[in-house]
PDB file of N, CA and C in Angstrom:
ATOM      1  N   MET A   1     -84.119  40.725 -40.397  1.00 56.00           N
ATOM      2  CA  MET A   1     -83.267  41.553 -39.196  1.00 56.00           C
ATOM      3  C   MET A   1     -84.451  42.163 -38.486  1.00 56.00           C
ATOM      4  N   ARG A   2     -84.297  41.906 -37.180  1.00 69.00           N
ATOM      5  CA  ARG A   2     -85.012  41.299 -36.370  1.00 69.00           C
ATOM      6  C   ARG A   2     -85.433  43.368 -35.898  1.00 69.00           C
ATOM      7  N   HIS A   3     -84.242  44.290 -36.045  1.00 72.00           N
ATOM      8  CA  HIS A   3     -84.964  45.781 -35.054  1.00 72.00           C
ATOM      9  C   HIS A   3     -85.248  46.863 -36.578  1.00 72.00           C
ATOM     10  N   SER A   4     -84.220  46.125 -37.767  1.00 79.00           N
ATOM     11  CA  SER A   4     -85.585  46.923 -38.778  1.00 79.00           C
ATOM     12  C   SER A   4     -86.296  48.150 -38.454  1.00 79.00           C
ATOM     13  N   LYS A   5     -87.073  47.210 -38.429  1.00 80.00           N
ATOM     14  CA  LYS A   5     -89.048  47.935 -38.087  1.00 80.00           C
ATOM     15  C   LYS A   5     -89.107  48.778 -36.392  1.00 80.00           C
ATOM     16  N   GLU A   6     -88.202  48.575 -35.364  1.00 80.00           N
ATOM     17  CA  GLU A   6     -87.744  49.539 -34.574  1.00 80.00           C
ATOM     18  C   GLU A   6     -87.270  50.288 -34.746  1.00 80.00           C
ATOM     19  N   LEU A   7     -86.140  50.729 -35.600  1.00 77.00           N
ATOM     20  CA  LEU A   7     -84.307  51.790 -36.380  1.00 77.00           C
ATOM     21  C   LEU A   7     -85.783  52.296 -36.943  1.00 77.00           C
ATOM     22  N   ARG A   8     -86.449  51.627 -38.383  1.00 80.00           N
ATOM     23  CA  ARG A   8     -87.502  52.858 -39.386  1.00 80.00           C
ATOM     24  C   ARG A   8     -88.580  53.862 -38.257  1.00 80.00           C
ATOM     25  N   GLU A   9     -89.453  52.593 -37.692  1.00 81.00           N
ATOM     26  CA  GLU A   9     -90.240  53.317 -36.028  1.00 81.00           C
ATOM     27  C   GLU A   9     -89.328  54.787 -35.504  1.00 81.00           C
ATOM     28  N   LEU A  10     -88.155  55.178 -35.036  1.00 77.00           N
ATOM     29  CA  LEU A  10     -87.381  55.760 -33.753  1.00 77.00           C
ATOM     30  C   LEU A  10     -86.948  57.087 -35.097  1.00 77.00           C
ATOM     31  N   TRP A  11     -86.487  56.818 -36.351  1.00 74.00           N
ATOM     32  CA  TRP A  11     -86.171  57.301 -37.485  1.00 74.00           C
ATOM     33  C   TRP A  11     -87.240  57.982 -38.027  1.00 74.00           C
ATOM     34  N   ARG A  12     -88.628  57.633 -38.311  1.00 79.00           N
ATOM     35  CA  ARG A  12     -90.109  58.120 -38.257  1.00 79.00           C
ATOM     36  C   ARG A  12     -89.674  59.469 -37.172  1.00 79.00           C
ATOM     37  N   ILE A  13     -90.279  58.729 -36.142  1.00 77.00           N
ATOM     38  CA  ILE A  13     -90.624  59.691 -34.764  1.00 77.00           C
ATOM     39  C   ILE A  13     -89.072  60.244 -34.661  1.00 77.00           C
ATOM     40  N   SER A  14     -87.629  60.951 -34.662  1.00 71.00           N
ATOM     41  CA  SER A  14     -87.332  61.788 -34.605  1.00 71.00           C
ATOM     42  C   SER A  14     -87.241  62.532 -35.817  1.00 71.00           C
ATOM     43  N   ASP A  15     -87.569  62.675 -36.925  1.00 69.00           N
ATOM     44  CA  ASP A  15     -87.764  62.986 -38.384  1.00 69.00           C
ATOM     45  C   ASP A  15     -89.177  63.841 -38.426  1.00 69.00           C
ATOM     46  N   GLU A  16     -89.930  63.519 -37.858  1.00 69.00           N
ATOM     47  CA  GLU A  16     -91.327  64.617 -36.870  1.00 69.00           C
ATOM     48  C   GLU A  16     -91.120  65.561 -36.367  1.00 69.00           C
ATOM     49  N   GLU A  17     -90.735  65.081 -35.426  1.00 67.00           N
ATOM     50  CA  GLU A  17     -89.989  65.974 -33.843  1.00 67.00           C
ATOM     51  C   GLU A  17     -89.193  66.480 -33.637  1.00 67.00           C
ATOM     52  N   GLY A  18     -88.155  66.349 -35.295  1.00 63.00           N
ATOM     53  CA  GLY A  18     -86.944  66.922 -35.170  1.00 63.00           C
ATOM     54  C   GLY A  18     -85.802  66.543 -34.163  1.00 63.00           C
ATOM     55  N   ASP A  19     -85.864  65.686 -33.021  1.00 56.00           N
ATOM     56  CA  ASP A  19     -85.311  65.234 -32.131  1.00 56.00           C
ATOM     57  C   ASP A  19     -84.200  64.502 -31.786  1.00 56.00           C
ATOM     58  N   GLU A  20     -83.680  64.636 -32.073  1.00 56.00           N
ATOM     59  CA  GLU A  20     -81.599  64.076 -32.905  1.00 56.00           C
ATOM     60  C   GLU A  20     -81.123  63.733 -31.856  1.00 56.00           C
ATOM     61  N   ASN A  21     -81.440  63.557 -30.209  1.00 59.00           N
ATOM     62  CA  ASN A  21     -81.315  62.694 -28.946  1.00 59.00           C
ATOM     63  C   ASN A  21     -81.582  61.403 -28.590  1.00 59.00           C
ATOM     64  N   ASP A  22     -82.531  60.471 -29.385  1.00 57.00           N
ATOM     65  CA  ASP A  22     -82.999  59.542 -29.339  1.00 57.00           C
ATOM     66  C   ASP A  22     -81.800  59.074 -29.095  1.00 57.00           C
ATOM     67  N   ARG A  23     -82.234  57.661 -28.207  1.00 66.00           N
ATOM     68  CA  ARG A  23     -81.265  56.620 -28.142  1.00 66.00           C
ATOM     69  C   ARG A  23     -81.875  55.216 -28.932  1.00 66.00           C
ATOM     70  N   ILE A  24     -80.344  54.607 -29.466  1.00 72.00           N
ATOM     71  CA  ILE A  24     -81.172  52.974 -29.257  1.00 72.00           C
ATOM     72  C   ILE A  24     -81.233  52.374 -28.386  1.00 72.00           C
ATOM     73  N   SER A  25     -82.336  51.281 -29.147  1.00 78.00           N
ATOM     74  CA  SER A  25     -82.736  50.388 -27.317  1.00 78.00           C
ATOM     75  C   SER A  25     -81.248  49.954 -26.923  1.00 78.00           C
ATOM     76  N   PRO A  26     -81.390  49.042 -26.229  1.00 83.00           N
ATOM     77  CA  PRO A  26     -80.207  48.299 -25.020  1.00 83.00           C
ATOM     78  C   PRO A  26     -80.614  46.773 -26.256  1.00 83.00           C
ATOM     79  N   LEU A  27     -81.304  46.983 -25.951  1.00 84.00           N
ATOM     80  CA  LEU A  27     -81.199  45.043 -26.754  1.00 84.00           C
ATOM     81  C   LEU A  27     -80.289  45.283 -28.321  1.00 84.00           C
ATOM     82  N   LEU A  28     -80.576  46.442 -29.263  1.00 85.00           N
ATOM     83  CA  LEU A  28     -80.002  46.638 -30.013  1.00 85.00           C
ATOM     84  C   LEU A  28     -78.340  47.139 -30.043  1.00 85.00           C
ATOM     85  N   THR A  29     -78.616  47.656 -29.011  1.00 88.00           N
ATOM     86  CA  THR A  29     -77.055  48.274 -28.503  1.00 88.00           C
ATOM     87  C   THR A  29     -76.428  46.785 -28.376  1.00 88.00           C
ATOM     88  N   LEU A  30     -76.977  45.501 -27.156  1.00 92.00           N
ATOM     89  CA  LEU A  30     -76.400  44.705 -26.751  1.00 92.00           C
ATOM     90  C   LEU A  30     -76.190  43.671 -28.015  1.00 92.00           C
ATOM     91  N   GLN A  31     -76.408  43.552 -29.044  1.00 93.00           N
ATOM     92  CA  GLN A  31     -76.023  42.984 -30.545  1.00 93.00           C
ATOM     93  C   GLN A  31     -74.910  43.162 -31.128  1.00 93.00           C
ATOM     94  N   LEU A  32     -75.493  44.881 -30.889  1.00 93.00           N
ATOM     95  CA  LEU A  32     -74.601  45.613 -31.860  1.00 93.00           C
ATOM     96  C   LEU A  32     -73.071  44.938 -31.265  1.00 93.00           C
ATOM     97  N   THR A  33     -72.330  45.165 -30.163  1.00 95.00           N
ATOM     98  CA  THR A  33     -71.167  45.326 -28.768  1.00 95.00           C
ATOM     99  C   THR A  33     -71.015  43.511 -29.487  1.00 95.00           C
ATOM    100  N   ALA A  34     -72.037  43.046 -29.390  1.00 96.00           N
ATOM    101  CA  ALA A  34     -71.607  40.705 -29.320  1.00 96.00           C
ATOM    102  C   ALA A  34     -71.431  40.605 -30.364  1.00 96.00           C
ATOM    103  N   SER A  35     -71.341  41.519 -31.033  1.00 97.00           N
ATOM    104  CA  SER A  35     -71.391  40.987 -32.471  1.00 97.00           C
ATOM    105  C   SER A  35     -69.289  42.097 -33.178  1.00 97.00           C
ATOM    106  N   LEU A  36     -69.366  43.003 -32.500  1.00 97.00           N
ATOM    107  CA  LEU A  36     -68.673  42.833 -32.963  1.00 97.00           C
ATOM    108  C   LEU A  36     -66.730  42.953 -32.232  1.00 97.00           C
ATOM    109  N   LEU A  37     -67.423  42.175 -30.901  1.00 97.00           N
ATOM    110  CA  LEU A  37     -66.379  41.926 -29.844  1.00 97.00           C
ATOM    111  C   LEU A  37     -66.148  40.441 -30.695  1.00 97.00           C
ATOM    112  N   ILE A  38     -67.226  39.431 -30.617  1.00 98.00           N
ATOM    113  CA  ILE A  38     -66.939  38.155 -32.187  1.00 98.00           C
ATOM    114  C   ILE A  38     -66.455  38.151 -33.251  1.00 98.00           C
ATOM    115  N   LEU A  39     -66.417  39.796 -33.725  1.00 97.00           N
ATOM    116  CA  LEU A  39     -66.204  39.571 -35.748  1.00 97.00           C
ATOM    117  C   LEU A  39     -64.329  40.220 -34.878  1.00 97.00           C
ATOM    118  N   CYS A  40     -63.971  40.845 -33.966  1.00 97.00           N
ATOM    119  CA  CYS A  40     -62.306  41.089 -33.125  1.00 97.00           C
ATOM    120  C   CYS A  40     -61.997  39.774 -32.552  1.00 97.00           C
ATOM    121  N   GLY A  41     -63.052  39.066 -32.073  1.00 97.00           N
ATOM    122  CA  GLY A  41     -62.239  38.266 -31.554  1.00 97.00           C
ATOM    123  C   GLY A  41     -61.188  36.751 -32.922  1.00 97.00           C
ATOM    124  N   LEU A  42     -62.745  36.671 -33.790  1.00 96.00           N
ATOM    125  CA  LEU A  42     -62.313  35.930 -35.138  1.00 96.00           C
ATOM    126  C   LEU A  42     -61.767  35.818 -35.781  1.00 96.00           C
ATOM    127  N   GLY A  43     -61.463  37.498 -36.003  1.00 96.00           N
ATOM    128  CA  GLY A  43     -60.185  38.145 -36.733  1.00 96.00           C
ATOM    129  C   GLY A  43     -58.827  37.922 -36.015  1.00 96.00           C
ATOM    130  N   ILE A  44     -58.731  37.912 -34.908  1.00 97.00           N
ATOM    131  CA  ILE A  44     -57.817  37.700 -33.777  1.00 97.00           C
ATOM    132  C   ILE A  44     -56.883  36.362 -33.640  1.00 97.00           C
ATOM    133  N   TRP A  45     -58.284  35.517 -33.961  1.00 96.00           N
ATOM    134  CA  TRP A  45     -57.553  34.625 -34.350  1.00 96.00           C
ATOM    135  C   TRP A  45     -57.689  33.847 -35.211  1.00 96.00           C
ATOM    136  N   PHE A  46     -58.076  34.193 -36.404  1.00 95.00           N
ATOM    137  CA  PHE A  46     -57.368  33.571 -38.063  1.00 95.00           C
ATOM    138  C   PHE A  46     -56.079  34.078 -38.062  1.00 95.00           C
ATOM    139  N   ALA A  47     -55.981  35.577 -37.726  1.00 95.00           N
ATOM    140  CA  ALA A  47     -54.699  36.255 -37.845  1.00 95.00           C
ATOM    141  C   ALA A  47     -53.522  35.821 -37.028  1.00 95.00           C
ATOM    142  N   ALA A  48     -53.989  35.277 -35.923  1.00 95.00           N
ATOM    143  CA  ALA A  48     -52.918  34.355 -34.646  1.00 95.00           C
ATOM    144  C   ALA A  48     -52.652  32.383 -35.615  1.00 95.00           C
ATOM    145  N   SER A  49     -53.511  32.301 -36.207  1.00 91.00           N
ATOM    146  CA  SER A  49     -52.958  30.942 -37.205  1.00 91.00           C
ATOM    147  C   SER A  49     -52.763  31.189 -38.057  1.00 91.00           C
ATOM    148  N   ALA A  50     -52.813  31.988 -39.027  1.00 81.00           N
ATOM    149  CA  ALA A  50     -52.352  32.478 -40.146  1.00 81.00           C
ATOM    150  C   ALA A  50     -50.472  32.338 -40.308  1.00 81.00           C
TER     151      ALA A  50
END
């Protein structure tokens, strides 16, 4: 997982500063969105072919 170190660092900084408004990186957002879209697409495709 390429983003795990980045997330751990963000969480560590957030815990130290007490700031809960930190945003995740745009690349991680893109990766999560693409993964969900692909998963939903595959689910629909498998359900339609069953």
